[in-house]
CSV table of C-alpha atoms in Angstrom, one decimal:
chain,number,residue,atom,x,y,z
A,11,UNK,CA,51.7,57.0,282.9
A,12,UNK,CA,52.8,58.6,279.7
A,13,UNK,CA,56.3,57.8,279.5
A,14,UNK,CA,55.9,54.1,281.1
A,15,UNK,CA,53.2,54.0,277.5
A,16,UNK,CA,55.8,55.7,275.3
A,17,UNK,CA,58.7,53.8,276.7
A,18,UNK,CA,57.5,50.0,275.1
A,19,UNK,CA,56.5,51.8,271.5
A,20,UNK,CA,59.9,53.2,271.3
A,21,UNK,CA,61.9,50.5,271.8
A,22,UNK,CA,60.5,48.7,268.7
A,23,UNK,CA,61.2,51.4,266.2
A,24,UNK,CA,64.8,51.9,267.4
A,25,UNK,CA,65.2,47.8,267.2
A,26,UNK,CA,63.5,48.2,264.0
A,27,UNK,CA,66.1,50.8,262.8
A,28,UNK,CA,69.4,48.4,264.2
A,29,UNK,CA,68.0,45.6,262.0
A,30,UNK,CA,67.7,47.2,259.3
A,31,UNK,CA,71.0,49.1,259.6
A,32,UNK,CA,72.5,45.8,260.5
A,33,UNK,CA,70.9,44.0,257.8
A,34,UNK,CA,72.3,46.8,255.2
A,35,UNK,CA,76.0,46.8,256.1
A,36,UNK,CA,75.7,42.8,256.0
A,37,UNK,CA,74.6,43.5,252.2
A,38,UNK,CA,77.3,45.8,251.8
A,39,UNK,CA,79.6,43.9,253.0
A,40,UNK,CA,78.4,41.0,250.8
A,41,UNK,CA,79.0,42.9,247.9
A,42,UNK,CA,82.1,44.1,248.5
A,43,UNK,CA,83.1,40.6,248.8
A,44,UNK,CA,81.6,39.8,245.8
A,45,UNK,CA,83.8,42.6,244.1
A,46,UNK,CA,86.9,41.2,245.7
A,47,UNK,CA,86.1,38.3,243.8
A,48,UNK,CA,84.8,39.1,240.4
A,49,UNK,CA,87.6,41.3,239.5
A,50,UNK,CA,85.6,42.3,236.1
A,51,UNK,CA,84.2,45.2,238.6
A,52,UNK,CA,87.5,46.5,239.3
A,53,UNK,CA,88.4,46.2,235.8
A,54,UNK,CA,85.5,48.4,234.6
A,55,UNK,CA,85.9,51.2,237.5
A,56,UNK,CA,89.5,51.5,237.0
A,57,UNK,CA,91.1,49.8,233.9
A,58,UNK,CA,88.9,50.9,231.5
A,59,UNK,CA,88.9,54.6,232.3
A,60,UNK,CA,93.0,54.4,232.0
A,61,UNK,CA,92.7,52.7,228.6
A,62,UNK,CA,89.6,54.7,227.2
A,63,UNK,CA,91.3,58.0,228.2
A,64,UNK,CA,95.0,56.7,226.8
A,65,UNK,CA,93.1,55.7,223.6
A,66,UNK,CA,90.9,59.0,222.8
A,67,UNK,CA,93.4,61.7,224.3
A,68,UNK,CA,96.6,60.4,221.9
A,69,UNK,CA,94.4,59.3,219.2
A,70,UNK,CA,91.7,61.3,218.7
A,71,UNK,CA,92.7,65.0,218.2
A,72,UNK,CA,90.4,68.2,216.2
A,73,UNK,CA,94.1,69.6,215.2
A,74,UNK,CA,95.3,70.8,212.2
A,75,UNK,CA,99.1,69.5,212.5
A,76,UNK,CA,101.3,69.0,209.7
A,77,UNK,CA,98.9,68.9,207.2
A,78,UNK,CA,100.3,68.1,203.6
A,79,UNK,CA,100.0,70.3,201.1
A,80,UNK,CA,101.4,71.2,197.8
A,81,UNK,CA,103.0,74.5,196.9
A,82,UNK,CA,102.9,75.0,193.3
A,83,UNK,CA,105.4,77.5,192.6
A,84,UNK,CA,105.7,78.3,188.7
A,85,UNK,CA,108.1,81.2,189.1
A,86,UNK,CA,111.0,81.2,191.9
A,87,UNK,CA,111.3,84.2,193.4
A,88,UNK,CA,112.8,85.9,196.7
A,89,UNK,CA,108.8,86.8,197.3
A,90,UNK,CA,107.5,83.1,196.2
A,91,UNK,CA,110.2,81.7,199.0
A,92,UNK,CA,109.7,84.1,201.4
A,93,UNK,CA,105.8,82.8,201.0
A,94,UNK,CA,106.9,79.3,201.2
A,95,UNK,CA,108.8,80.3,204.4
A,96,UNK,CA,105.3,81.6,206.1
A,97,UNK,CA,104.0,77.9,205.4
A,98,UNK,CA,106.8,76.4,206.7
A,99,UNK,CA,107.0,78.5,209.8
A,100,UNK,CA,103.0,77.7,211.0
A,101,UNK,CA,103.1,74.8,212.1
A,102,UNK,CA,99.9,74.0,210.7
A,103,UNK,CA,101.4,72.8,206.8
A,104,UNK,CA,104.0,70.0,205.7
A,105,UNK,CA,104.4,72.1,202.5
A,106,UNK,CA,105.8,69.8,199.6
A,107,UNK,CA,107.0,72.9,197.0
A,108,UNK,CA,106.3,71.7,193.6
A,109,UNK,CA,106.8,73.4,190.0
A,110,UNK,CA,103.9,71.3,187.9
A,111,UNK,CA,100.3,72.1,188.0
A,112,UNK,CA,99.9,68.3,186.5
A,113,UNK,CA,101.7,67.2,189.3
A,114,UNK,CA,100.3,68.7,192.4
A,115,UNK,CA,96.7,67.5,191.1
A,116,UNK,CA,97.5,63.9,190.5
A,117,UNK,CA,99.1,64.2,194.3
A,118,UNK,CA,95.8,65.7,195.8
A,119,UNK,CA,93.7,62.7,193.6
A,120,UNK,CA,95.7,60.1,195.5
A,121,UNK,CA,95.0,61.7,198.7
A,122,UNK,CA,99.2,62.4,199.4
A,123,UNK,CA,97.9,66.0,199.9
A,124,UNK,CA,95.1,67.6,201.2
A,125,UNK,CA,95.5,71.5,199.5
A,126,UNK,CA,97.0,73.1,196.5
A,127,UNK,CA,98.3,76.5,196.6
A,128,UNK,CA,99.3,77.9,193.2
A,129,UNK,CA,101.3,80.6,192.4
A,130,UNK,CA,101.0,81.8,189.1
A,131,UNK,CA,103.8,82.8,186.6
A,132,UNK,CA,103.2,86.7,186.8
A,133,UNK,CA,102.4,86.2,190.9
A,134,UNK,CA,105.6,88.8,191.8
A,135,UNK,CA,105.0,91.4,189.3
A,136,UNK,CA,101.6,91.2,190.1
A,137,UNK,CA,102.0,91.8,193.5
A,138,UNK,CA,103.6,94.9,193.3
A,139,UNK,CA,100.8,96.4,191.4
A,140,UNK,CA,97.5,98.3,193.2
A,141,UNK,CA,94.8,95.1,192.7
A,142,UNK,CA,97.5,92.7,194.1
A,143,UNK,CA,98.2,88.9,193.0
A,144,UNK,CA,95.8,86.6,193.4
A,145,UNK,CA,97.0,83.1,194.6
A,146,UNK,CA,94.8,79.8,193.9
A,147,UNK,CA,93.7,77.6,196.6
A,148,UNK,CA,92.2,74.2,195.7
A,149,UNK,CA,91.5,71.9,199.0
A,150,UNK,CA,90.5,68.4,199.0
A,151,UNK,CA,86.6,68.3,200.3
A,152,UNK,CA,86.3,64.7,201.0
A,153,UNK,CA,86.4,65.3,204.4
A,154,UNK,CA,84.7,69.0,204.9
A,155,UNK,CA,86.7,69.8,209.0
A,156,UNK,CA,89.4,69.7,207.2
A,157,UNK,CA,88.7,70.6,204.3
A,158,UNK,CA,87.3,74.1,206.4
A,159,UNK,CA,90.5,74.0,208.6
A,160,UNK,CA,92.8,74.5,206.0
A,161,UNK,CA,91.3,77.0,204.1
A,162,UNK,CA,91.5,79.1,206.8
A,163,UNK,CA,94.6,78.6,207.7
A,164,UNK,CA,95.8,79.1,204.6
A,165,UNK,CA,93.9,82.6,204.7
A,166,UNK,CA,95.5,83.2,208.4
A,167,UNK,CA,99.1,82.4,206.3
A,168,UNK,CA,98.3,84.5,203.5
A,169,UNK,CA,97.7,87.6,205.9
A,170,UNK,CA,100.2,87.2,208.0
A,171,UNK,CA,102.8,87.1,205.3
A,172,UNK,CA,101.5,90.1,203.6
A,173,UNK,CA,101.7,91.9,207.3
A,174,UNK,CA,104.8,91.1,207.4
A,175,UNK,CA,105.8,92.1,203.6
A,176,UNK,CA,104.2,95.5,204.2
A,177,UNK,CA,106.4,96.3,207.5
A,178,UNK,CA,109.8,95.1,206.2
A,179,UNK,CA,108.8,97.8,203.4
A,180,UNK,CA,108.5,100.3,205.5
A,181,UNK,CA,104.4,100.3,204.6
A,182,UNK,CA,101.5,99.7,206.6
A,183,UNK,CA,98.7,96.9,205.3
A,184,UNK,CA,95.7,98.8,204.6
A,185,UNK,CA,92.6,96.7,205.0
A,186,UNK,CA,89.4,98.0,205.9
A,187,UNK,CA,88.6,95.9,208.7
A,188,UNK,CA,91.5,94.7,211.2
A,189,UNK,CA,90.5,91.6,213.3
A,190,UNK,CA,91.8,91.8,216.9
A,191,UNK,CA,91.5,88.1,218.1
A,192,UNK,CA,91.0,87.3,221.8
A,193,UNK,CA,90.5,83.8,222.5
A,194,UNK,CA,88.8,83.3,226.5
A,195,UNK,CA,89.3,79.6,227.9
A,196,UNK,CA,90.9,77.3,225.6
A,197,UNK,CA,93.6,80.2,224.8
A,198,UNK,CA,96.1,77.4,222.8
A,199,UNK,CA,93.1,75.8,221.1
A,200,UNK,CA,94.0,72.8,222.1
A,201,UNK,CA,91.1,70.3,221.4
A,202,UNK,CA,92.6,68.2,223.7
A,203,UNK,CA,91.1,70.1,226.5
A,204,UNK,CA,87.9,69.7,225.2
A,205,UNK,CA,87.6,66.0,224.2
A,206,UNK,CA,89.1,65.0,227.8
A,207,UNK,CA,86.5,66.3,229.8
A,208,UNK,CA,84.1,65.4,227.2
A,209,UNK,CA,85.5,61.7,227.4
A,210,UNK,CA,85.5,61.7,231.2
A,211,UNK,CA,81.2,62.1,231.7
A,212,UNK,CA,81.4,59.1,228.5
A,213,UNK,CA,83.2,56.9,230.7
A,214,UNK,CA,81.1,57.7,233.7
A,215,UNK,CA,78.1,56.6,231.8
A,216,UNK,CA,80.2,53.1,230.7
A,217,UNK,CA,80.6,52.9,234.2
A,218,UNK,CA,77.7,53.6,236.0
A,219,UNK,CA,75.6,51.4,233.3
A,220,UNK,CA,77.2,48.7,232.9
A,221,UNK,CA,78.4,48.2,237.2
A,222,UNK,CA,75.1,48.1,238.1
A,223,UNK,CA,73.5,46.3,234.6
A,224,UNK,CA,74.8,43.4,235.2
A,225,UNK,CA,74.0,42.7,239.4
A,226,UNK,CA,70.3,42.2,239.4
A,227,UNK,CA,70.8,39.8,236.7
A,228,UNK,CA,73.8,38.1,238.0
A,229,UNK,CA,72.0,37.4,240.9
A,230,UNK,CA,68.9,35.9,238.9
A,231,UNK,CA,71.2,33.7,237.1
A,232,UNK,CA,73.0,32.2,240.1
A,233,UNK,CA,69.9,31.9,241.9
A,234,UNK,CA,70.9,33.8,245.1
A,235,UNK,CA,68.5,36.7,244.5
A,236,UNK,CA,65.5,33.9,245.4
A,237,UNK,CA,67.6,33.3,248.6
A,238,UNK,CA,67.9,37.0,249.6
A,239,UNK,CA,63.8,37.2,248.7
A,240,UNK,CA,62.7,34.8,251.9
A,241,UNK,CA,64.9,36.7,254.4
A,242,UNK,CA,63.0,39.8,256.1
A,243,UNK,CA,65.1,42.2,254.1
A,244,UNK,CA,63.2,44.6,252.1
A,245,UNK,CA,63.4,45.5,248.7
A,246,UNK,CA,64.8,48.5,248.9
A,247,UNK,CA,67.1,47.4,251.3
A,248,UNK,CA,68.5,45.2,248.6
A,249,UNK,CA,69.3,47.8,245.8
A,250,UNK,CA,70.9,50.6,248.5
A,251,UNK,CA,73.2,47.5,249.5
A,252,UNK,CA,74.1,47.1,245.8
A,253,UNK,CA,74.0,50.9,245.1
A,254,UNK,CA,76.8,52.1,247.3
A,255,UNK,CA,79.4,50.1,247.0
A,256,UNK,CA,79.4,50.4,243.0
A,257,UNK,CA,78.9,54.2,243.9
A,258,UNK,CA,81.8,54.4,245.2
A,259,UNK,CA,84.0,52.2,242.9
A,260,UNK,CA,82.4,55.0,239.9
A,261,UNK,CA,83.6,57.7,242.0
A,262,UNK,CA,87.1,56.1,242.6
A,263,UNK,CA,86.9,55.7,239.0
A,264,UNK,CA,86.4,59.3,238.4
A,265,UNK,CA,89.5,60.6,240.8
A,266,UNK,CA,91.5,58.7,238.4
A,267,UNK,CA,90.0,60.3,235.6
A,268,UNK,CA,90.1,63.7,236.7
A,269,UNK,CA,93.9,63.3,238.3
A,270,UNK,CA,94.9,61.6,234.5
A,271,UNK,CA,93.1,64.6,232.9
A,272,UNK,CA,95.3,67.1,234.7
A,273,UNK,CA,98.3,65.5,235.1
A,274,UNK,CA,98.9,63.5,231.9
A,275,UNK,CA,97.1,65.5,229.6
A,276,UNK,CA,97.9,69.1,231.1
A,277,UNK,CA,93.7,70.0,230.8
A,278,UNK,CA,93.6,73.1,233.1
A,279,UNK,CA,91.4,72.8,236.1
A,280,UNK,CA,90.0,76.1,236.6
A,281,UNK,CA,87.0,75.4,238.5
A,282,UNK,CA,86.7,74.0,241.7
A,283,UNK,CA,86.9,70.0,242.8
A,284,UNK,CA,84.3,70.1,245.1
A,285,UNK,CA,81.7,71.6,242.6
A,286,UNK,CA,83.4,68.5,240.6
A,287,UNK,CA,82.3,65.8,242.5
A,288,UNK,CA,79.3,66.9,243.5
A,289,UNK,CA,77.6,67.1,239.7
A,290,UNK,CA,79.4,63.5,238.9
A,291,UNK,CA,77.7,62.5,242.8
A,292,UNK,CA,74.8,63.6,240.7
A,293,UNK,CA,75.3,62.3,237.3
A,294,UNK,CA,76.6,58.8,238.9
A,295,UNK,CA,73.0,58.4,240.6
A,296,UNK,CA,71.6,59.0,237.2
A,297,UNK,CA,74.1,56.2,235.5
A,298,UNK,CA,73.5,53.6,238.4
A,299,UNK,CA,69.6,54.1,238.2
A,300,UNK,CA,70.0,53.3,234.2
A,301,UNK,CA,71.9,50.9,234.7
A,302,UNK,CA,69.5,49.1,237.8
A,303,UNK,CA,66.6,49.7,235.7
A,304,UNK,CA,67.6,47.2,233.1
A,305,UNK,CA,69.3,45.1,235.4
A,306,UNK,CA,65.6,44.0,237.0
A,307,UNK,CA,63.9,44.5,234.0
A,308,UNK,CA,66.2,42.0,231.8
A,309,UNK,CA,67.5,39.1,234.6
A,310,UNK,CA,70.0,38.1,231.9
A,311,UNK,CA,74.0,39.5,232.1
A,312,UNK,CA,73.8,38.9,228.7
A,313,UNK,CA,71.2,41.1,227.5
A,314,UNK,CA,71.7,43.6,230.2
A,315,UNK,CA,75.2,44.4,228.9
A,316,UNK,CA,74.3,45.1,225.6
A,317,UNK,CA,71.5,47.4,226.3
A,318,UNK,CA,73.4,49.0,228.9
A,319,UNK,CA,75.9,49.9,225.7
A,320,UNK,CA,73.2,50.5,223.2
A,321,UNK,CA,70.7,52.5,225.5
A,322,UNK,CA,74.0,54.4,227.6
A,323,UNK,CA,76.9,54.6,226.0
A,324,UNK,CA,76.0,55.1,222.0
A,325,UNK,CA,73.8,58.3,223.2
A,326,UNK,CA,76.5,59.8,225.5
A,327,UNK,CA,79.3,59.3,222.6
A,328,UNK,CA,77.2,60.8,219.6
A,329,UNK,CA,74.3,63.3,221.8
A,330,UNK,CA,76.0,64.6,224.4
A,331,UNK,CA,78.1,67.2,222.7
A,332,UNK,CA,81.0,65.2,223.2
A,333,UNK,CA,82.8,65.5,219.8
A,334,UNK,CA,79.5,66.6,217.7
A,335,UNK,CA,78.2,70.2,218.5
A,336,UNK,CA,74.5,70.0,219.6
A,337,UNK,CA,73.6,73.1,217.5
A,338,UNK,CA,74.6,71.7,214.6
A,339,UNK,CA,72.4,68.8,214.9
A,340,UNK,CA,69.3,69.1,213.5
A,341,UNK,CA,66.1,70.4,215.8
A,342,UNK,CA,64.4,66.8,216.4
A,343,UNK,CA,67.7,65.5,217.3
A,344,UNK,CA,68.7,68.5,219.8
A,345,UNK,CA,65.3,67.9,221.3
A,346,UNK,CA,66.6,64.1,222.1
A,347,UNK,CA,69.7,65.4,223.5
A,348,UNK,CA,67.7,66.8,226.1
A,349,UNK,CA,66.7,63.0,227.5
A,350,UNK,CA,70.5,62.0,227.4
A,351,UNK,CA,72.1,62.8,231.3
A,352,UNK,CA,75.4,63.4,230.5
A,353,UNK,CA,74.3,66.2,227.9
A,354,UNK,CA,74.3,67.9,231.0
A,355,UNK,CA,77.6,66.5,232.6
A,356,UNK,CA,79.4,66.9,229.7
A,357,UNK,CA,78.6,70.6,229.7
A,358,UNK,CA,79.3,71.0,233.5
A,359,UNK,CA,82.6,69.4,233.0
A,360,UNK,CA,83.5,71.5,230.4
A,361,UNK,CA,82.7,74.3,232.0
A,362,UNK,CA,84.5,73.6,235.4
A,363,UNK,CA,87.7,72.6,233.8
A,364,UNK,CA,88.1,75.4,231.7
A,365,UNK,CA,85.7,78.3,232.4
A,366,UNK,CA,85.5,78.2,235.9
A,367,UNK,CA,82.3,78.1,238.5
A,368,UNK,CA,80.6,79.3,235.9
A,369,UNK,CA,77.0,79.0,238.2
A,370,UNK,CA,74.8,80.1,235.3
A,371,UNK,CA,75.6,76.8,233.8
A,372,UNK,CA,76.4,74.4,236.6
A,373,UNK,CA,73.0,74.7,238.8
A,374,UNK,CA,70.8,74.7,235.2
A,375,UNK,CA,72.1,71.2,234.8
A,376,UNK,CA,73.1,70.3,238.3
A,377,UNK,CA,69.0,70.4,238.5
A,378,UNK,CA,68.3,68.2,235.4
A,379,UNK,CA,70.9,65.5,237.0
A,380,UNK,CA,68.7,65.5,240.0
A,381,UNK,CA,65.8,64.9,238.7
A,382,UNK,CA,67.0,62.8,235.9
A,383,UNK,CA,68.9,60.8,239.2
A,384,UNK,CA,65.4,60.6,241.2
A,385,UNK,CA,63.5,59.4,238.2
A,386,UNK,CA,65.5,56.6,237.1
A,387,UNK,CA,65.5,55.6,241.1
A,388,UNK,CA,62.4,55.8,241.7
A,389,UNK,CA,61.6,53.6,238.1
A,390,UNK,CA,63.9,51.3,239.2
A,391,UNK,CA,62.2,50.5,242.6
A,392,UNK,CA,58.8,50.7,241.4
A,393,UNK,CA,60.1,48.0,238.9
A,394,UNK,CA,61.7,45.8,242.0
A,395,UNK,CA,59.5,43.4,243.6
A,396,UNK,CA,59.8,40.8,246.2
A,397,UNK,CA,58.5,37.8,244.5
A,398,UNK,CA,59.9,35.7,242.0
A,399,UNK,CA,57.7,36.6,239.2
């Protein structure tokens, strides 16, 4: 008597769950049409990664490469050349040897140089006596990276050639404190291989928002939201149907990224793939939810766009640690950082690209995706109602 009870209650549920699972891959399948057909979608998943990444890995770069600057050498010598030689030799200097004090100066006031390095009249004699020759640096502080850049390197110059002064002379440099330099990860201090990950959880966010920004709204304007509201398909229903499929375009998006990264750009991929996709599974949840979120809560393209971009994208360019170090920020601001999700991407990428499955620092933040991921979900269907107002 049981089972002949059980039997009838059973066979609900399961055609309860076939609807539904029929009624989702219909929405899936609607939406995938709908992508065939607006190819702005396509555009945004997989143009726009290609360009953004073309445009900041050429054109943006932390490097200090052929930087002009003026020698200003009062007194030829074979020791003044041989010091001209070390600049030349760096790789770091476009040295422009000049013999005029006057000269140099009106050259670093109209920005044709960005450093002055004088040596003085008496700069060989002095150099042979015990308290040395002093050597004058002046660098152009308009722009204070730079500005920092070069003076070291005009320190690391200055070393080296008197290293290598001292051992053709037979002589060893006596300093008190000899700096053994071992540099872990980024070994050519490239800063290439930093912004491109960087860039990479930027896109993402571009991505994610602005997929998913725009297709609550679109369907408001074109009236075939209203439509899907007096069918039996639920709510939720609705957003997994439009979830997915733009899910899976970001991820597509990201393959591209990642294989552009490593193949056109040469960043080392130390870390593994897997651990990879999995955080930017993650961190795509996060950017869709966003994104979702002010697609119901706007119901214009329009306006959705542009707060995607305002609310997404400006915070993951400036707060994320992108290009501007977090610690340098002051402590309100770091604070803020912590509300930004690809803070936390950018970081893991980093990290998996050059350091490695570096665990310490991928579950910490693999955690603050989740929940960051859950939250904006959950918003976003608590927001989502089936009625027209």
């Amino acid at each position: 008597m049981t089972e002949k009870a059980d039997t009838p209650r059973a066979k609900p549920a399961s055609n309860a769950r076939a609807a539904t699972l029929l009624r989702l891959r219909g929405l899936i399948r609607k939406e995938f049409l709908q992508i065939r057909r607006d190819p702005s979608s396509i555009a945004i998943a997989f143009i726009m990664p290609v360009f953004l990444l073309l445009l900041f890995g050429y054109g943006v770069s932390l490097d200090a490469k052929d930087v002009p600057i003026a020698l200003v050498v009062e007194q030829p010598s074979a020791e003044t050349a041989s010091f001209i030689g070390a600049f030349r030799n760096a790789g770091y200097f476009q040295p422009h040897v000049m013999h005029d004090m006057r000269v140099a100066v009106s050259a670093l006031r109209s920005r044709q140089v960005d450093g002055i390095v004088r040596l003085r009249a008496a700069f060989t004699r002095k150099l042979k006596q015990a308290d040395g020759a002093p050597i004058q640096v002046i660098v152009n502080g308009v722009d204070a990276n730079t500005a920092r850049m070069v003076q070291g390197y005009v320190q690391g110059v200055w070393a080296g050639w008197l290293e290598k002064e001292a051992m053709a002379q037979g002589d060893t440099l006596n300093m008190p404190v000899k700096i053994e330099q071992r540099v872990w990860f980024n070994a050519e201090l490239r800063s290439r291989n930093f912004l491109v990950p960087g860039l990479i959880a930027v896109i993402m966010t571009l991505i994610g928002a602005l997929l998913t920004a725009m297709v609550m709204a679109r369907e408001w304007e074109r009236g075939t939201l209203e439509a899907l509201l007096v069918t039996p398909v639920a709510i939720r229903e609705i957003l997994i149907g439009k979830l997915i499929p733009y899910f899976l375009l970001g991820m597509g998006g990201l393959l591209l990224s990642v294989a552009m990264a490593v193949w056109l750009f040469g960043v080392p991929l130390r870390g593994s793939l897997w651990v990879l996709l999995g955080a930017a599974a993650l961190f795509l949840l996060a950017a869709l939810g966003m994104g979702l979120l002010i697609s119901i809560i706007t119901r214009s393209q329009f306006v959705a766009g542009q707060i995607a971009i305002i609310v997404t994208f400006l915070p993951a360019f400036i707060l994320s640690g992108f290009i501007f170090d977090i610690g340098s920020m002051p402590p309100v601001v770091q604070i803020l950082t912590h509300l930004i999700p690809a803070r936390y991407f950018v970081t893991i990428l980093q990290t998996v690209f050059l350091a490695g499955n570096v665990w310490s620092v991928i579950l910490p933040n693999s955690l603050a995706l989740l929940l960051m991921a859950a939250l904006f979900m959950t918003l976003a269907r608590s927001k989502a109602h089936k009625h027209l107002e």
